[in-house]
Amino acid sequence: MVKKHAASITKKTPGLRPGESVRPLISDARVQTRLKQLGKEIRQDFPTEPLHLIGVLKGSVFFLTDLARELGGEVSFDFLSVSSYGSGTDSTGEVKLIKDLDVSIEGKTVIVVEDILDTGLTLKYLLRFFEEKKPKQLRVVVLLDKIERRIADVRADYTGFVIPNEFVVGYGLDYDERYRNLPDVCVLQVGPKGKSKPA
Ligand code: IMP
Ligand code: MG
């Protein structure tokens, strides 16, 4: 018997919980197009250099793996994981190392790959941490930048998209570990209609 009206979940169907909604902000196609450009920009600056990418878990996983395949040449990568102290969505600026690098970065051309630059406090901590390990060169690429939210005096060398001050999920970015698998970058709304999650 043919099942009628079977629920059809596509890869773009968000796993919404009550009171939550999402609206697309940047499509996966736009992300991929921008990644091709970013790959070229980075390779223009480092045409022949082996590049060592460092992804900040877990938000940067899709970004790093997609970007790595746009770079060409010699590329290696590693991951580290940090968590900011305090709860909720606001960074306190205090950062705890959860997973260290697997291999030394001394003498390497390192590109830190971050999902989103918000207050900049996490990146500021990371840059100090990496600089102590004496890389040959240290650069930062971020997929998204919420410039309005910046507290720390840091900037990315390469930026995918500047976005407004809204809480975003998808393409690796999460809300309570959910929504990372959404292909598009979406604005998350929680609670009363039209109320964006405070970022
Ligand atoms: P920062 O230290 O305030 O720059 O925070 C950076 C980290 O906060 C990012 O790496 C994300 O993990 C998280 N974050 C900041 N804004 C968002 C957002 O809109 N959605 C999901 N995670 C975010
Ligand atoms: Mg992150």
Coordinates of C-alpha atoms and ligand atoms in Angstrom, one line a residue:
M1 CA 0.0 0.0 0.0
V2 CA 1.3 3.5 -0.9
K3 CA 1.7 5.7 2.2
K4 CA -0.2 8.9 1.7
H5 CA 1.1 12.2 2.9
A6 CA 4.2 10.7 4.4
A7 CA 6.2 13.3 6.3
S8 CA 9.0 14.3 4.0
I9 CA 12.0 15.6 5.7
T10 CA 14.5 17.2 3.3
K11 CA 18.0 18.2 4.2
K12 CA 16.7 21.7 4.5
T13 CA 14.1 20.8 7.1
P14 CA 15.1 22.3 10.5
G15 CA 14.5 20.1 13.6
L16 CA 12.4 22.8 15.3
R17 CA 11.3 22.6 18.9
P18 CA 8.2 24.4 20.2
G19 CA 8.6 28.1 20.1
E20 CA 11.6 28.0 17.7
S21 CA 11.7 29.2 14.1
V22 CA 14.4 29.8 11.6
R23 CA 14.6 32.0 8.5
P24 CA 17.4 31.7 5.9
L25 CA 20.0 34.4 5.8
I26 CA 22.7 33.0 3.6
S27 CA 22.0 30.1 1.3
D28 CA 24.4 27.2 1.1
A29 CA 25.0 28.1 -2.6
R30 CA 26.1 31.6 -1.6
V31 CA 28.4 30.1 1.1
Q32 CA 30.0 27.8 -1.5
T33 CA 30.5 30.7 -4.0
R34 CA 32.1 32.8 -1.3
L35 CA 34.4 30.0 -0.2
K36 CA 35.8 29.7 -3.7
Q37 CA 36.7 33.4 -3.6
L38 CA 38.2 33.1 -0.1
G39 CA 40.3 30.1 -1.3
K40 CA 41.6 32.3 -4.1
E41 CA 42.3 35.3 -1.8
I42 CA 44.3 33.1 0.6
R43 CA 46.2 31.4 -2.2
Q44 CA 47.1 34.8 -3.7
D45 CA 48.7 35.8 -0.5
F46 CA 50.4 32.4 0.0
P47 CA 50.9 31.0 -3.5
T48 CA 53.3 28.2 -2.7
E49 CA 53.3 28.0 1.0
P50 CA 52.1 24.9 2.9
L51 CA 49.1 26.0 4.9
H52 CA 48.2 24.6 8.3
L53 CA 44.5 25.2 9.0
I54 CA 43.3 25.1 12.6
G55 CA 39.6 24.7 13.1
V56 CA 37.9 25.8 16.3
L57 CA 35.5 23.0 17.2
K58 CA 32.7 22.4 16.5
G59 CA 31.2 25.3 14.7
S60 CA 34.0 25.5 12.0
V61 CA 34.0 21.9 10.8
F62 CA 32.0 22.3 7.6
F63 CA 33.6 25.7 6.9
L64 CA 37.1 24.2 7.3
T65 CA 36.5 21.1 5.3
D66 CA 34.9 23.0 2.4
L67 CA 37.5 25.7 2.5
A68 CA 40.4 23.2 2.6
R69 CA 39.1 21.8 -0.7
E70 CA 39.2 25.2 -2.4
L71 CA 42.8 25.9 -1.5
G72 CA 44.9 23.5 -3.5
G73 CA 48.6 23.0 -2.8
E74 CA 49.9 21.6 0.4
V75 CA 47.3 21.8 3.2
S76 CA 47.2 20.1 6.6
F77 CA 44.8 20.7 9.4
D78 CA 44.2 20.3 13.1
F79 CA 41.4 21.2 15.5
L80 CA 41.2 22.5 19.0
S81 CA 38.2 23.1 21.2
V82 CA 37.5 25.9 23.7
S83 CA 34.6 26.8 25.7
S84 CA 33.8 30.2 27.3
Y85 CA 33.0 30.2 30.9
G86 CA 29.5 31.2 31.9
S87 CA 26.3 30.1 30.5
G88 CA 23.9 31.4 27.8
T89 CA 24.9 32.9 24.6
D90 CA 27.1 35.8 25.8
S91 CA 30.8 35.3 25.9
T92 CA 32.4 36.3 29.3
G93 CA 35.8 36.6 27.8
E94 CA 37.2 33.8 29.9
V95 CA 38.1 30.9 27.7
K96 CA 38.9 27.3 28.7
L97 CA 40.9 25.0 26.5
I98 CA 39.0 21.7 26.1
K99 CA 41.1 20.0 23.4
D100 CA 44.6 21.1 22.6
L101 CA 46.3 20.9 19.2
D102 CA 47.6 17.5 18.1
V103 CA 50.7 18.8 16.4
S104 CA 53.2 21.6 16.9
I105 CA 52.6 24.8 14.9
E106 CA 56.2 26.1 15.3
G107 CA 57.5 27.5 12.0
K108 CA 54.2 26.8 10.2
T109 CA 52.0 29.2 8.2
V110 CA 48.8 28.9 10.3
I111 CA 45.3 29.9 9.3
V112 CA 42.9 29.9 12.2
V113 CA 39.4 29.0 10.9
E114 CA 36.5 30.3 13.0
D115 CA 32.8 30.1 12.3
I116 CA 31.8 33.5 13.7
L117 CA 33.4 36.5 15.2
D118 CA 31.1 38.0 17.8
T119 CA 32.6 39.9 20.7
G120 CA 36.1 38.8 19.6
L121 CA 37.0 37.6 23.1
T122 CA 37.5 34.0 22.0
L123 CA 39.7 34.9 19.1
K124 CA 41.8 37.3 21.2
Y125 CA 42.5 34.4 23.6
L126 CA 43.3 32.0 20.8
L127 CA 45.7 34.4 19.0
R128 CA 47.7 34.9 22.2
F129 CA 47.7 31.1 22.7
F130 CA 48.9 30.5 19.1
E131 CA 51.5 33.3 19.1
E132 CA 53.3 31.8 22.0
K133 CA 53.8 28.6 19.9
K134 CA 55.9 30.5 17.4
P135 CA 54.2 29.9 14.1
K136 CA 56.0 31.4 11.0
Q137 CA 52.8 33.4 10.1
L138 CA 49.4 33.5 11.7
R139 CA 46.2 34.5 9.9
V140 CA 42.5 34.3 10.6
V141 CA 39.6 33.4 8.4
V142 CA 36.0 33.7 9.6
L143 CA 32.9 32.7 7.8
L144 CA 30.7 35.3 9.6
D145 CA 31.4 38.6 11.3
K146 CA 29.0 40.4 13.6
I147 CA 31.0 43.6 13.6
E148 CA 28.5 45.5 15.8
R149 CA 29.1 43.2 18.7
R150 CA 32.9 43.6 18.9
I151 CA 34.4 44.2 22.3
A152 CA 38.0 42.9 21.9
D153 CA 40.3 44.6 19.4
V154 CA 40.7 41.8 16.9
R155 CA 40.0 41.4 13.3
A156 CA 40.0 38.6 10.7
D157 CA 42.3 38.7 7.8
Y158 CA 39.7 37.1 5.6
T159 CA 35.9 37.3 6.1
G160 CA 33.1 35.4 4.4
F161 CA 30.1 37.6 5.3
V162 CA 29.5 40.6 7.6
I163 CA 26.1 39.9 9.2
P164 CA 23.7 41.9 11.4
N165 CA 23.5 41.4 15.2
E166 CA 21.2 38.4 15.1
F167 CA 21.7 34.8 16.5
V168 CA 22.4 32.5 13.6
V169 CA 22.5 28.7 13.2
G170 CA 23.3 26.3 10.5
Y171 CA 26.3 25.3 8.4
G172 CA 28.0 24.3 11.7
L173 CA 26.6 26.9 14.0
D174 CA 24.5 25.7 16.8
Y175 CA 21.9 26.5 19.4
D176 CA 22.3 24.1 22.3
E177 CA 24.1 21.7 19.9
R178 CA 21.2 21.7 17.4
Y179 CA 20.8 23.1 13.9
R180 CA 24.5 22.5 12.9
N181 CA 23.3 20.3 10.1
L182 CA 21.2 22.9 8.3
P183 CA 22.9 23.7 5.0
D184 CA 21.9 27.4 5.0
V185 CA 23.0 30.0 7.6
C186 CA 19.7 30.9 9.2
V187 CA 18.5 33.4 11.8
L188 CA 17.0 31.6 14.8
Q189 CA 14.0 33.0 16.6
V190 CA 12.9 31.7 20.0
G191 CA 9.9 32.6 21.9
P192 CA 7.3 35.2 21.0
K193 CA 6.8 35.7 17.2
G194 CA 9.4 38.0 15.7
K195 CA 11.7 38.0 18.7
S196 CA 15.2 37.0 17.6
K197 CA 17.3 35.2 20.1
P198 CA 19.5 37.7 21.9
A199 CA 23.0 37.1 20.7
Ligands
IMP1 P1 33.1 35.7 20.8 O1 34.1 35.3 21.8 O2 32.0 36.5 21.4 O3 33.6 36.3 19.5 O4 32.3 34.3 20.5 C1 32.6 33.5 19.5 C2 31.9 32.2 19.6 O5 30.5 32.4 20.1 C3 31.7 31.6 18.3 O6 32.8 30.9 17.9 C4 30.4 30.8 18.4 O7 30.7 29.6 18.9 C5 29.6 31.6 19.4 N1 28.6 32.4 18.7 C6 28.6 33.8 18.7 N2 27.6 34.3 18.0 C7 26.9 33.2 17.6 C8 25.7 33.0 16.8 O8 25.0 33.9 16.3 N3 25.3 31.7 16.6 C9 26.0 30.6 17.1 N4 27.1 30.8 17.8 C10 27.5 32.0 18.1
MG2 MG 32.8 28.7 17.9

